[in-house]
PDB file of C-alpha atoms (C1' of nucleotides) in Angstrom:
ATOM      1  CA  MET A   1      20.518  -2.957   7.711  1.00  0.00           C
ATOM      2  CA  ALA A   2      21.091  -6.586   6.556  1.00  0.00           C
ATOM      3  CA  SER A   3      21.536  -7.588  10.155  1.00  0.00           C
ATOM      4  CA  ALA A   4      18.171  -7.098  11.675  1.00  0.00           C
ATOM      5  CA  ARG A   5      16.654 -10.480  12.335  1.00  0.00           C
ATOM      6  CA  GLN A   6      19.169 -12.954  13.678  1.00  0.00           C
ATOM      7  CA  ILE A   7      18.690 -11.913  17.242  1.00  0.00           C
ATOM      8  CA  SER A   8      16.736 -14.387  19.329  1.00  0.00           C
ATOM      9  CA  GLY A   9      17.920 -17.709  18.010  1.00  0.00           C
ATOM     10  CA  PRO A  10      17.398 -19.609  14.760  1.00  0.00           C
ATOM     11  CA  CYS A  11      16.055 -18.209  11.542  1.00  0.00           C
ATOM     12  CA  GLN A  12      12.448 -19.054  12.097  1.00  0.00           C
ATOM     13  CA  ALA A  13       9.616 -16.989  10.742  1.00  0.00           C
ATOM     14  CA  TRP A  14       8.220 -14.200  12.909  1.00  0.00           C
ATOM     15  CA  PRO A  15       4.522 -14.933  12.795  1.00  0.00           C
ATOM     16  CA  GLU A  16       3.412 -12.434  15.382  1.00  0.00           C
ATOM     17  CA  ASP A  17       4.505  -9.274  13.610  1.00  0.00           C
ATOM     18  CA  SER A  18       2.357  -9.980  10.610  1.00  0.00           C
ATOM     19  CA  ALA A  19       0.014  -7.584  12.321  1.00  0.00           C
ATOM     20  CA  PHE A  20       2.711  -4.925  12.394  1.00  0.00           C
ATOM     21  CA  ILE A  21       3.402  -5.331   8.720  1.00  0.00           C
ATOM     22  CA  ARG A  22      -0.242  -4.874   7.964  1.00  0.00           C
ATOM     23  CA  GLU A  23      -0.464  -1.954  10.297  1.00  0.00           C
ATOM     24  CA  VAL A  24       2.387  -0.034   8.771  1.00  0.00           C
ATOM     25  CA  LEU A  25       1.326  -0.962   5.269  1.00  0.00           C
ATOM     26  CA  ASP A  26      -2.214   0.156   5.894  1.00  0.00           C
ATOM     27  CA  ARG A  27      -0.783   3.452   7.003  1.00  0.00           C
ATOM     28  CA  ILE A  28       1.833   4.146   4.362  1.00  0.00           C
ATOM     29  CA  GLY A  29       0.722   1.822   1.598  1.00  0.00           C
ATOM     30  CA  ASP A  30      -1.786   4.217   0.137  1.00  0.00           C
ATOM     31  CA  LYS A  31      -1.141   6.286  -2.918  1.00  0.00           C
ATOM     32  CA  TRP A  32       0.178   9.522  -1.415  1.00  0.00           C
ATOM     33  CA  THR A  33       1.310   9.167   2.203  1.00  0.00           C
ATOM     34  CA  MET A  34       4.930   8.367   1.508  1.00  0.00           C
ATOM     35  CA  LEU A  35       5.233  11.002  -1.163  1.00  0.00           C
ATOM     36  CA  ILE A  36       4.029  13.625   1.284  1.00  0.00           C
ATOM     37  CA  ILE A  37       6.361  12.454   4.009  1.00  0.00           C
ATOM     38  CA  SER A  38       9.238  12.396   1.590  1.00  0.00           C
ATOM     39  CA  THR A  39       8.351  15.890   0.406  1.00  0.00           C
ATOM     40  CA  LEU A  40       8.130  17.155   3.960  1.00  0.00           C
ATOM     41  CA  SER A  41      11.532  15.705   4.767  1.00  0.00           C
ATOM     42  CA  ALA A  42      12.982  18.823   3.183  1.00  0.00           C
ATOM     43  CA  GLY A  43      11.507  20.927   5.984  1.00  0.00           C
ATOM     44  CA  SER A  44       8.400  22.895   6.762  1.00  0.00           C
ATOM     45  CA  LEU A  45       6.158  23.490   3.774  1.00  0.00           C
ATOM     46  CA  ARG A  46       2.818  25.134   3.212  1.00  0.00           C
ATOM     47  CA  TYR A  47      -0.194  23.450   1.750  1.00  0.00           C
ATOM     48  CA  SER A  48       0.224  24.784  -1.760  1.00  0.00           C
ATOM     49  CA  ASP A  49       3.916  23.989  -1.764  1.00  0.00           C
ATOM     50  CA  VAL A  50       3.265  20.391  -0.847  1.00  0.00           C
ATOM     51  CA  GLN A  51       0.658  20.257  -3.576  1.00  0.00           C
ATOM     52  CA  ALA A  52       3.079  21.733  -6.099  1.00  0.00           C
ATOM     53  CA  SER A  53       5.754  19.259  -5.064  1.00  0.00           C
ATOM     54  CA  ILE A  54       3.521  16.302  -5.743  1.00  0.00           C
ATOM     55  CA  PRO A  55       2.226  16.495  -9.289  1.00  0.00           C
ATOM     56  CA  GLY A  56      -1.076  14.745  -9.794  1.00  0.00           C
ATOM     57  CA  ILE A  57      -2.369  14.857  -6.231  1.00  0.00           C
ATOM     58  CA  SER A  58      -5.867  16.243  -5.744  1.00  0.00           C
ATOM     59  CA  GLN A  59      -6.828  18.663  -2.965  1.00  0.00           C
ATOM     60  CA  ARG A  60      -9.044  15.987  -1.537  1.00  0.00           C
ATOM     61  CA  MET A  61      -6.273  13.454  -1.190  1.00  0.00           C
ATOM     62  CA  LEU A  62      -3.735  16.013  -0.042  1.00  0.00           C
ATOM     63  CA  THR A  63      -5.971  17.308   2.735  1.00  0.00           C
ATOM     64  CA  GLN A  64      -7.127  13.872   3.762  1.00  0.00           C
ATOM     65  CA  THR A  65      -3.661  12.357   3.901  1.00  0.00           C
ATOM     66  CA  LEU A  66      -2.310  15.393   5.713  1.00  0.00           C
ATOM     67  CA  LYS A  67      -5.014  14.999   8.349  1.00  0.00           C
ATOM     68  CA  HIS A  68      -4.285  11.350   8.846  1.00  0.00           C
ATOM     69  CA  LEU A  69      -0.601  12.082   9.235  1.00  0.00           C
ATOM     70  CA  GLU A  70      -1.312  14.831  11.719  1.00  0.00           C
ATOM     71  CA  ARG A  71      -3.692  12.621  13.649  1.00  0.00           C
ATOM     72  CA  ASP A  72      -1.033   9.934  13.943  1.00  0.00           C
ATOM     73  CA  GLY A  73       1.551  12.439  15.096  1.00  0.00           C
ATOM     74  CA  LEU A  74       3.757  12.064  12.040  1.00  0.00           C
ATOM     75  CA  ILE A  75       3.457  15.695  11.023  1.00  0.00           C
ATOM     76  CA  THR A  76       2.449  18.950  12.693  1.00  0.00           C
ATOM     77  CA  ARG A  77       0.069  21.516  11.285  1.00  0.00           C
ATOM     78  CA  THR A  78       0.525  25.204  12.041  1.00  0.00           C
ATOM     79  CA  ALA A  79      -2.127  27.668  10.896  1.00  0.00           C
ATOM     80  CA  TYR A  80      -1.269  31.362  10.718  1.00  0.00           C
ATOM     81  CA  ALA A  81      -4.250  33.695  11.076  1.00  0.00           C
ATOM     82  CA  GLU A  82      -3.052  36.026   8.361  1.00  0.00           C
ATOM     83  CA  VAL A  83      -4.970  37.800   5.675  1.00  0.00           C
ATOM     84  CA  PRO A  84      -3.708  35.443   3.013  1.00  0.00           C
ATOM     85  CA  PRO A  85      -4.234  32.275   5.018  1.00  0.00           C
ATOM     86  CA  ARG A  86      -1.099  30.255   5.498  1.00  0.00           C
ATOM     87  CA  VAL A  87      -0.710  26.761   6.898  1.00  0.00           C
ATOM     88  CA  GLU A  88       2.588  25.010   7.345  1.00  0.00           C
ATOM     89  CA  TYR A  89       3.207  21.315   7.683  1.00  0.00           C
ATOM     90  CA  GLU A  90       6.303  19.775   9.158  1.00  0.00           C
ATOM     91  CA  LEU A  91       7.548  16.323  10.007  1.00  0.00           C
ATOM     92  CA  THR A  92       7.694  15.360  13.673  1.00  0.00           C
ATOM     93  CA  ASP A  93      10.512  13.243  15.076  1.00  0.00           C
ATOM     94  CA  LEU A  94       8.224  10.283  14.694  1.00  0.00           C
ATOM     95  CA  GLY A  95       7.645  11.155  11.073  1.00  0.00           C
ATOM     96  CA  ARG A  96      11.347  11.517  10.486  1.00  0.00           C
ATOM     97  CA  SER A  97      12.008   8.140  12.054  1.00  0.00           C
ATOM     98  CA  LEU A  98       9.605   6.644   9.568  1.00  0.00           C
ATOM     99  CA  MET A  99      11.594   8.253   6.786  1.00  0.00           C
ATOM    100  CA  ASP A 100      14.579   6.124   7.733  1.00  0.00           C
ATOM    101  CA  ALA A 101      12.753   2.886   7.252  1.00  0.00           C
ATOM    102  CA  VAL A 102      11.220   4.115   4.054  1.00  0.00           C
ATOM    103  CA  THR A 103      14.542   5.330   2.780  1.00  0.00           C
ATOM    104  CA  ALA A 104      15.728   1.765   3.093  1.00  0.00           C
ATOM    105  CA  MET A 105      12.791   0.722   0.937  1.00  0.00           C
ATOM    106  CA  ALA A 106      13.505   3.407  -1.623  1.00  0.00           C
ATOM    107  CA  GLU A 107      17.149   2.412  -1.776  1.00  0.00           C
ATOM    108  CA  TRP A 108      16.154  -1.178  -2.227  1.00  0.00           C
ATOM    109  CA  ALA A 109      13.921  -0.105  -5.071  1.00  0.00           C
ATOM    110  CA  ALA A 110      16.644   2.015  -6.630  1.00  0.00           C
ATOM    111  CA  THR A 111      19.057  -0.894  -6.454  1.00  0.00           C
ATOM    112  CA  HIS A 112      16.787  -3.648  -7.698  1.00  0.00           C
ATOM    113  CA  HIS A 113      14.139  -2.096  -9.876  1.00  0.00           C
ATOM    114  CA  GLY A 114      16.206  -2.833 -12.972  1.00  0.00           C
ATOM    115  CA  GLU A 115      16.555  -6.421 -11.869  1.00  0.00           C
ATOM    116  CA  ILE A 116      12.830  -6.675 -11.363  1.00  0.00           C
ATOM    117  CA  ALA A 117      12.123  -5.164 -14.744  1.00  0.00           C
ATOM    118  CA  SER A 118      14.433  -7.727 -16.340  1.00  0.00           C
ATOM    119  CA  ASN A 119      12.777 -10.592 -14.534  1.00  0.00           C
ATOM    120  CA  ARG A 120       9.407  -9.366 -15.579  1.00  0.00           C
ATOM    121  CA  ALA A 121      10.428  -9.007 -19.201  1.00  0.00           C
ATOM    122  CA  ALA A 122      11.938 -12.478 -19.145  1.00  0.00           C
ATOM    123  CA  SER A 123       8.788 -13.878 -17.580  1.00  0.00           C
ATOM    124  CA  ALA A 124       6.752 -12.346 -20.360  1.00  0.00           C
ATOM    125  CA  LEU A 125       8.761 -14.389 -22.844  1.00  0.00           C
ATOM    126  CA  THR A 126       8.932 -17.669 -20.974  1.00  0.00           C
ATOM    127  CA  GLY A 127       5.352 -17.457 -19.826  1.00  0.00           C
ATOM    128  CA  VAL A 128       6.283 -17.601 -16.172  1.00  0.00           C
ATOM    129  CA  GLY A 129       3.691 -16.116 -13.893  1.00  0.00           C
ATOM    130  CA  ARG A 130       1.001 -16.487 -16.516  1.00  0.00           C
ATOM    131  CA  GLY A 131      -0.177 -20.062 -16.734  1.00  0.00           C
ATOM    132  CA  LYS A 132       1.375 -23.238 -18.206  1.00  0.00           C
ATOM    133  CA  ALA A 133       4.545 -23.840 -16.273  1.00  0.00           C
ATOM    134  CA  PRO A 134       7.019 -26.395 -17.704  1.00  0.00           C
ATOM    135  CA  VAL A 135       6.084 -28.848 -14.922  1.00  0.00           C
ATOM    136  CA  SER A 136       9.459 -30.564 -15.005  1.00  0.00           C
ATOM    137  CA  ALA A 137       9.742 -32.547 -11.816  1.00  0.00           C
ATOM    138  CA  PRO A 138      13.063 -31.343 -10.349  1.00  0.00           C
ATOM    139  CA  ALA A 139      13.367 -33.751  -7.443  1.00  0.00           C
ATOM    140  CA  GLY A 140      11.112 -36.525  -8.616  1.00  0.00           C
TER     141      GLY A 140
ATOM    142  CA  MET B   1      18.916   1.953  10.805  1.00  0.00           C
ATOM    143  CA  ALA B   2      18.706   5.632  11.746  1.00  0.00           C
ATOM    144  CA  SER B   3      21.766   6.435   9.663  1.00  0.00           C
ATOM    145  CA  ALA B   4      20.745   6.111   6.082  1.00  0.00           C
ATOM    146  CA  ARG B   5      20.431   9.555   4.584  1.00  0.00           C
ATOM    147  CA  GLN B   6      23.304  11.809   5.553  1.00  0.00           C
ATOM    148  CA  ILE B   7      25.549  10.671   2.773  1.00  0.00           C
ATOM    149  CA  SER B   8      25.950  13.095  -0.105  1.00  0.00           C
ATOM    150  CA  GLY B   9      25.998  16.436   1.641  1.00  0.00           C
ATOM    151  CA  PRO B  10      23.284  18.541   3.232  1.00  0.00           C
ATOM    152  CA  CYS B  11      19.851  17.344   4.192  1.00  0.00           C
ATOM    153  CA  GLN B  12      18.074  18.331   1.030  1.00  0.00           C
ATOM    154  CA  ALA B  13      15.083  16.465  -0.301  1.00  0.00           C
ATOM    155  CA  TRP B  14      15.603  13.743  -2.885  1.00  0.00           C
ATOM    156  CA  PRO B  15      13.025  14.603  -5.463  1.00  0.00           C
ATOM    157  CA  GLU B  16      13.962  12.104  -8.123  1.00  0.00           C
ATOM    158  CA  ASP B  17      13.321   8.929  -6.170  1.00  0.00           C
ATOM    159  CA  SER B  18       9.705   9.737  -5.647  1.00  0.00           C
ATOM    160  CA  ALA B  19       9.274   7.397  -8.539  1.00  0.00           C
ATOM    161  CA  PHE B  20      11.095   4.668  -6.668  1.00  0.00           C
ATOM    162  CA  ILE B  21       8.897   5.104  -3.646  1.00  0.00           C
ATOM    163  CA  ARG B  22       5.832   4.755  -5.769  1.00  0.00           C
ATOM    164  CA  GLU B  23       7.283   1.822  -7.590  1.00  0.00           C
ATOM    165  CA  VAL B  24       8.087  -0.165  -4.493  1.00  0.00           C
ATOM    166  CA  LEU B  25       4.831   0.836  -2.848  1.00  0.00           C
ATOM    167  CA  ASP B  26       2.812  -0.189  -5.856  1.00  0.00           C
ATOM    168  CA  ARG B  27       4.500  -3.538  -5.618  1.00  0.00           C
ATOM    169  CA  ILE B  28       4.388  -4.274  -1.909  1.00  0.00           C
ATOM    170  CA  GLY B  29       1.685  -1.869  -0.794  1.00  0.00           C
ATOM    171  CA  ASP B  30      -1.154  -4.188  -1.627  1.00  0.00           C
ATOM    172  CA  LYS B  31      -2.989  -6.212   0.935  1.00  0.00           C
ATOM    173  CA  TRP B  32      -1.116  -9.503   0.806  1.00  0.00           C
ATOM    174  CA  THR B  33       2.298  -9.253  -0.855  1.00  0.00           C
ATOM    175  CA  MET B  34       4.327  -8.545   2.247  1.00  0.00           C
ATOM    176  CA  LEU B  35       2.507 -11.143   4.283  1.00  0.00           C
ATOM    177  CA  ILE B  36       3.353 -13.765   1.694  1.00  0.00           C
ATOM    178  CA  ILE B  37       6.987 -12.722   1.522  1.00  0.00           C
ATOM    179  CA  SER B  38       7.216 -12.725   5.275  1.00  0.00           C
ATOM    180  CA  THR B  39       5.632 -16.159   5.391  1.00  0.00           C
ATOM    181  CA  LEU B  40       8.003 -17.476   2.765  1.00  0.00           C
ATOM    182  CA  SER B  41      10.983 -16.151   4.686  1.00  0.00           C
ATOM    183  CA  ALA B  42      10.747 -19.301   6.775  1.00  0.00           C
ATOM    184  CA  GLY B  43      11.680 -21.372   3.750  1.00  0.00           C
ATOM    185  CA  SER B  44      10.020 -23.265   0.940  1.00  0.00           C
ATOM    186  CA  LEU B  45       6.307 -23.729   1.380  1.00  0.00           C
ATOM    187  CA  ARG B  46       3.540 -25.254  -0.665  1.00  0.00           C
ATOM    188  CA  TYR B  47       0.436 -23.459  -1.802  1.00  0.00           C
ATOM    189  CA  SER B  48      -1.838 -24.751   0.917  1.00  0.00           C
ATOM    190  CA  ASP B  49       0.747 -24.068   3.594  1.00  0.00           C
ATOM    191  CA  VAL B  50       1.053 -20.482   2.539  1.00  0.00           C
ATOM    192  CA  GLN B  51      -2.703 -20.219   2.563  1.00  0.00           C
ATOM    193  CA  ALA B  52      -2.899 -21.743   6.017  1.00  0.00           C
ATOM    194  CA  SER B  53      -0.217 -19.362   7.269  1.00  0.00           C
ATOM    195  CA  ILE B  54      -2.159 -16.338   6.160  1.00  0.00           C
ATOM    196  CA  PRO B  55      -5.635 -16.431   7.679  1.00  0.00           C
ATOM    197  CA  GLY B  56      -8.212 -14.589   5.667  1.00  0.00           C
ATOM    198  CA  ILE B  57      -6.555 -14.709   2.271  1.00  0.00           C
ATOM    199  CA  SER B  58      -8.656 -15.970  -0.608  1.00  0.00           C
ATOM    200  CA  GLN B  59      -7.418 -18.362  -3.285  1.00  0.00           C
ATOM    201  CA  ARG B  60      -7.848 -15.656  -5.820  1.00  0.00           C
ATOM    202  CA  MET B  61      -5.568 -13.215  -4.022  1.00  0.00           C
ATOM    203  CA  LEU B  62      -3.071 -15.882  -3.027  1.00  0.00           C
ATOM    204  CA  THR B  63      -2.667 -17.131  -6.575  1.00  0.00           C
ATOM    205  CA  GLN B  64      -2.593 -13.673  -8.073  1.00  0.00           C
ATOM    206  CA  THR B  65      -0.032 -12.287  -5.641  1.00  0.00           C
ATOM    207  CA  LEU B  66       2.100 -15.408  -5.962  1.00  0.00           C
ATOM    208  CA  LYS B  67       2.144 -14.946  -9.727  1.00  0.00           C
ATOM    209  CA  HIS B  68       3.150 -11.327  -9.495  1.00  0.00           C
ATOM    210  CA  LEU B  69       5.952 -12.195  -7.116  1.00  0.00           C
ATOM    211  CA  GLU B  70       7.151 -14.943  -9.394  1.00  0.00           C
ATOM    212  CA  ARG B  71       6.978 -12.685 -12.410  1.00  0.00           C
ATOM    213  CA  ASP B  72       9.131 -10.106 -10.663  1.00  0.00           C
ATOM    214  CA  GLY B  73      11.649 -12.705  -9.617  1.00  0.00           C
ATOM    215  CA  LEU B  74      10.989 -12.368  -5.914  1.00  0.00           C
ATOM    216  CA  ILE B  75       9.922 -15.959  -5.472  1.00  0.00           C
ATOM    217  CA  THR B  76      10.315 -19.210  -7.407  1.00  0.00           C
ATOM    218  CA  ARG B  77       7.582 -21.659  -8.187  1.00  0.00           C
ATOM    219  CA  THR B  78       8.316 -25.363  -8.430  1.00  0.00           C
ATOM    220  CA  ALA B  79       5.605 -27.732  -9.577  1.00  0.00           C
ATOM    221  CA  TYR B  80       5.940 -31.443  -8.917  1.00  0.00           C
ATOM    222  CA  ALA B  81       4.070 -33.693 -11.334  1.00  0.00           C
ATOM    223  CA  GLU B  82       2.880 -36.013  -8.622  1.00  0.00           C
ATOM    224  CA  VAL B  83      -0.446 -37.669  -8.155  1.00  0.00           C
ATOM    225  CA  PRO B  84      -1.432 -35.346  -5.353  1.00  0.00           C
ATOM    226  CA  PRO B  85      -0.272 -32.173  -7.072  1.00  0.00           C
ATOM    227  CA  ARG B  86       2.337 -30.280  -5.133  1.00  0.00           C
ATOM    228  CA  VAL B  87       3.734 -26.835  -5.781  1.00  0.00           C
ATOM    229  CA  GLU B  88       6.377 -25.191  -3.692  1.00  0.00           C
ATOM    230  CA  TYR B  89       7.162 -21.528  -3.418  1.00  0.00           C
ATOM    231  CA  GLU B  90      10.419 -20.107  -2.205  1.00  0.00           C
ATOM    232  CA  LEU B  91      12.005 -16.721  -1.834  1.00  0.00           C
ATOM    233  CA  THR B  92      14.784 -15.833  -4.257  1.00  0.00           C
ATOM    234  CA  ASP B  93      17.812 -13.824  -3.165  1.00  0.00           C
ATOM    235  CA  LEU B  94      16.049 -10.784  -4.507  1.00  0.00           C
ATOM    236  CA  GLY B  95      13.012 -11.569  -2.424  1.00  0.00           C
ATOM    237  CA  ARG B  96      15.148 -12.064   0.639  1.00  0.00           C
ATOM    238  CA  SER B  97      16.846  -8.742   0.084  1.00  0.00           C
ATOM    239  CA  LEU B  98      13.436  -7.127   0.110  1.00  0.00           C
ATOM    240  CA  MET B  99      12.772  -8.776   3.441  1.00  0.00           C
ATOM    241  CA  ASP B 100      15.565  -6.721   4.973  1.00  0.00           C
ATOM    242  CA  ALA B 101      14.006  -3.433   4.060  1.00  0.00           C
ATOM    243  CA  VAL B 102      10.613  -4.632   5.135  1.00  0.00           C
ATOM    244  CA  THR B 103      11.974  -5.903   8.405  1.00  0.00           C
ATOM    245  CA  ALA B 104      13.086  -2.360   9.083  1.00  0.00           C
ATOM    246  CA  MET B 105       9.529  -1.238   8.444  1.00  0.00           C
ATOM    247  CA  ALA B 106       8.101  -3.908  10.712  1.00  0.00           C
ATOM    248  CA  GLU B 107      10.514  -2.982  13.459  1.00  0.00           C
ATOM    249  CA  TRP B 108       9.608   0.644  13.073  1.00  0.00           C
ATOM    250  CA  ALA B 109       5.980  -0.332  13.395  1.00  0.00           C
ATOM    251  CA  ALA B 110       6.642  -2.497  16.419  1.00  0.00           C
ATOM    252  CA  THR B 111       8.519   0.335  18.086  1.00  0.00           C
ATOM    253  CA  HIS B 112       6.170   3.164  17.328  1.00  0.00           C
ATOM    254  CA  HIS B 113       2.718   1.753  16.889  1.00  0.00           C
ATOM    255  CA  GLY B 114       1.934   2.455  20.515  1.00  0.00           C
ATOM    256  CA  GLU B 115       3.092   6.012  20.080  1.00  0.00           C
ATOM    257  CA  ILE B 116       0.899   6.387  17.040  1.00  0.00           C
ATOM    258  CA  ALA B 117      -2.083   4.950  18.850  1.00  0.00           C
ATOM    259  CA  SER B 118      -1.552   7.450  21.672  1.00  0.00           C
ATOM    260  CA  ASN B 119      -1.290  10.358  19.266  1.00  0.00           C
ATOM    261  CA  ARG B 120      -4.417   9.254  17.527  1.00  0.00           C
ATOM    262  CA  ALA B 121      -6.337   8.907  20.766  1.00  0.00           C
ATOM    263  CA  ALA B 122      -5.130  12.340  21.884  1.00  0.00           C
ATOM    264  CA  SER B 123      -6.143  13.811  18.534  1.00  0.00           C
ATOM    265  CA  ALA B 124      -9.600  12.409  18.973  1.00  0.00           C
ATOM    266  CA  LEU B 125      -9.938  14.405  22.193  1.00  0.00           C
ATOM    267  CA  THR B 126      -8.354  17.674  21.066  1.00  0.00           C
ATOM    268  CA  GLY B 127     -10.032  17.557  17.706  1.00  0.00           C
ATOM    269  CA  VAL B 128      -6.731  17.648  15.830  1.00  0.00           C
ATOM    270  CA  GLY B 129      -6.960  16.246  12.361  1.00  0.00           C
ATOM    271  CA  ARG B 130     -10.698  16.723  12.332  1.00  0.00           C
ATOM    272  CA  GLY B 131     -11.557  20.353  11.734  1.00  0.00           C
ATOM    273  CA  LYS B 132     -11.422  23.484  13.934  1.00  0.00           C
ATOM    274  CA  ALA B 133      -7.783  23.981  14.856  1.00  0.00           C
ATOM    275  CA  PRO B 134      -7.002  26.518  17.627  1.00  0.00           C
ATOM    276  CA  VAL B 135      -5.643  28.915  14.980  1.00  0.00           C
ATOM    277  CA  SER B 136      -3.304  30.568  17.446  1.00  0.00           C
ATOM    278  CA  ALA B 137      -0.822  32.564  15.402  1.00  0.00           C
ATOM    279  CA  PRO B 138       2.565  31.335  16.640  1.00  0.00           C
ATOM    280  CA  ALA B 139       4.728  33.769  14.719  1.00  0.00           C
ATOM    281  CA  GLY B 140       2.298  36.429  13.614  1.00  0.00           C
TER     282      GLY B 140
ATOM    283  C1'  DC C   1      -5.012  30.459   0.121  1.00  0.00           C
ATOM    284  C1'  DG C   2      -6.649  26.325   2.362  1.00  0.00           C
ATOM    285  C1'  DG C   3      -9.702  23.766   2.749  1.00  0.00           C
ATOM    286  C1'  DA C   4     -14.857  21.057   2.915  1.00  0.00           C
ATOM    287  C1'  DA C   5     -18.553  18.608   0.649  1.00  0.00           C
ATOM    288  C1'  DT C   6     -20.510  15.971  -2.985  1.00  0.00           C
ATOM    289  C1'  DC C   7     -20.700  12.913  -6.923  1.00  0.00           C
ATOM    290  C1'  DC C   8     -19.006   9.040  -9.159  1.00  0.00           C
ATOM    291  C1'  DG C   9     -15.797   5.775 -11.831  1.00  0.00           C
ATOM    292  C1'  DC C  10     -12.584   2.276 -11.226  1.00  0.00           C
ATOM    293  C1'  DC C  11     -10.055  -1.139  -9.227  1.00  0.00           C
ATOM    294  C1'  DT C  12      -8.984  -4.140  -5.301  1.00  0.00           C
ATOM    295  C1'  DG C  13     -10.238  -7.942  -3.378  1.00  0.00           C
ATOM    296  C1'  DG C  14     -13.860 -11.332  -1.164  1.00  0.00           C
ATOM    297  C1'  DA C  15     -17.281 -15.280  -2.124  1.00  0.00           C
ATOM    298  C1'  DT C  16     -18.473 -18.837  -4.824  1.00  0.00           C
ATOM    299  C1'  DA C  17     -18.332 -22.453  -8.290  1.00  0.00           C
ATOM    300  C1'  DC C  18     -15.798 -25.253 -11.413  1.00  0.00           C
ATOM    301  C1'  DT C  19     -11.424 -27.811 -13.385  1.00  0.00           C
ATOM    302  C1'  DG C  20      -7.094 -30.856 -13.976  1.00  0.00           C
TER     303       DG C  20
ATOM    304  C1'  DC D   1      -4.188 -30.208  -4.014  1.00  0.00           C
ATOM    305  C1'  DA D   2      -3.651 -26.260  -6.786  1.00  0.00           C
ATOM    306  C1'  DG D   3      -5.467 -23.494  -9.215  1.00  0.00           C
ATOM    307  C1'  DT D   4      -9.088 -20.800 -12.769  1.00  0.00           C
ATOM    308  C1'  DA D   5     -13.210 -18.027 -13.821  1.00  0.00           C
ATOM    309  C1'  DT D   6     -17.065 -15.081 -12.769  1.00  0.00           C
ATOM    310  C1'  DC D   7     -19.754 -12.050 -10.093  1.00  0.00           C
ATOM    311  C1'  DC D   8     -20.116  -8.312  -7.185  1.00  0.00           C
ATOM    312  C1'  DA D   9     -19.510  -4.945  -3.033  1.00  0.00           C
ATOM    313  C1'  DG D  10     -16.707  -1.526  -0.812  1.00  0.00           C
ATOM    314  C1'  DG D  11     -13.735   2.024  -0.760  1.00  0.00           C
ATOM    315  C1'  DC D  12      -9.944   4.644  -2.799  1.00  0.00           C
ATOM    316  C1'  DG D  13      -9.299   8.413  -5.088  1.00  0.00           C
ATOM    317  C1'  DG D  14     -10.182  11.950  -9.152  1.00  0.00           C
ATOM    318  C1'  DA D  15     -13.087  16.012 -10.675  1.00  0.00           C
ATOM    319  C1'  DT D  16     -15.879  19.559  -9.505  1.00  0.00           C
ATOM    320  C1'  DT D  17     -18.115  23.002  -6.679  1.00  0.00           C
ATOM    321  C1'  DC D  18     -18.567  25.924  -2.722  1.00  0.00           C
ATOM    322  C1'  DC D  19     -16.875  28.258   1.700  1.00  0.00           C
ATOM    323  C1'  DG D  20     -14.005  31.282   5.379  1.00  0.00           C
TER     324       DG D  20
END
DNA sequence: CGGAATCCGCCTGGATACTG
DNA sequence: CAGTATCCAGGCGGATTCCG
């Protein structure tokens, strides 16, 4: 990655894709969507397998998120009319393409989460981010 | 992007970075964080400029999100002890590195949001994602 | 097994008013 | 200008119950 934005001239902000950021965040920013997609990246899985792979998820949220993902074409749902009902969910190409972008996010997190934790711990000591900044005028 | 995961052997799921996904999503998945970071990518900005750049944000959310970002070391806060108070916010290197990953997300959104909208519209007609699937046994 | 429907707590975040 | 503090609504999501 690291070379994604310098097309089209100077390094000015990109005001018009704020909407895109919000759009994608509204879609994947919820509590379970990315976990499900990441789980499904292993291949086709049935409902109960997805549920077992994501400890703590409720049936309500699993079903709801699955439906949203299906509706948006990120996963496919295949119901088998068998005596023990079976339903399999699988990532579409679109869903897999999303995985790439999210993988970048996860790798960023893996790389920097220690750094963030340190910063946060340091801030707790110095009081940064919680009122009363030193107020030393740096450029007077 | 599109070439991020095939290192380290076969295409098996990566179960242990579920935590990382959640961690990064908890941090940037909220309503305003990414918008602020994206706004600050243009350079140093003062409080009111950030607010003006993000229509709809309340002072409460702006201040709160700014503090969180500062606490995590993603942005720096510089207060000038002038008569008209001035405070400037700027992305740190860490914050800028996050921009890369998020840019990938935004580009994904820009590329596929039309596709998603189509899928969603089609689903509304076929009833997919909202009860009563055809239940045609594909492999039974 | 794979859901659907209902109830409800909690937390995010908007509106407003006040301060330094 | 740059916040802080309080109040409050909406919805996200957990727990439970019932259905095909």
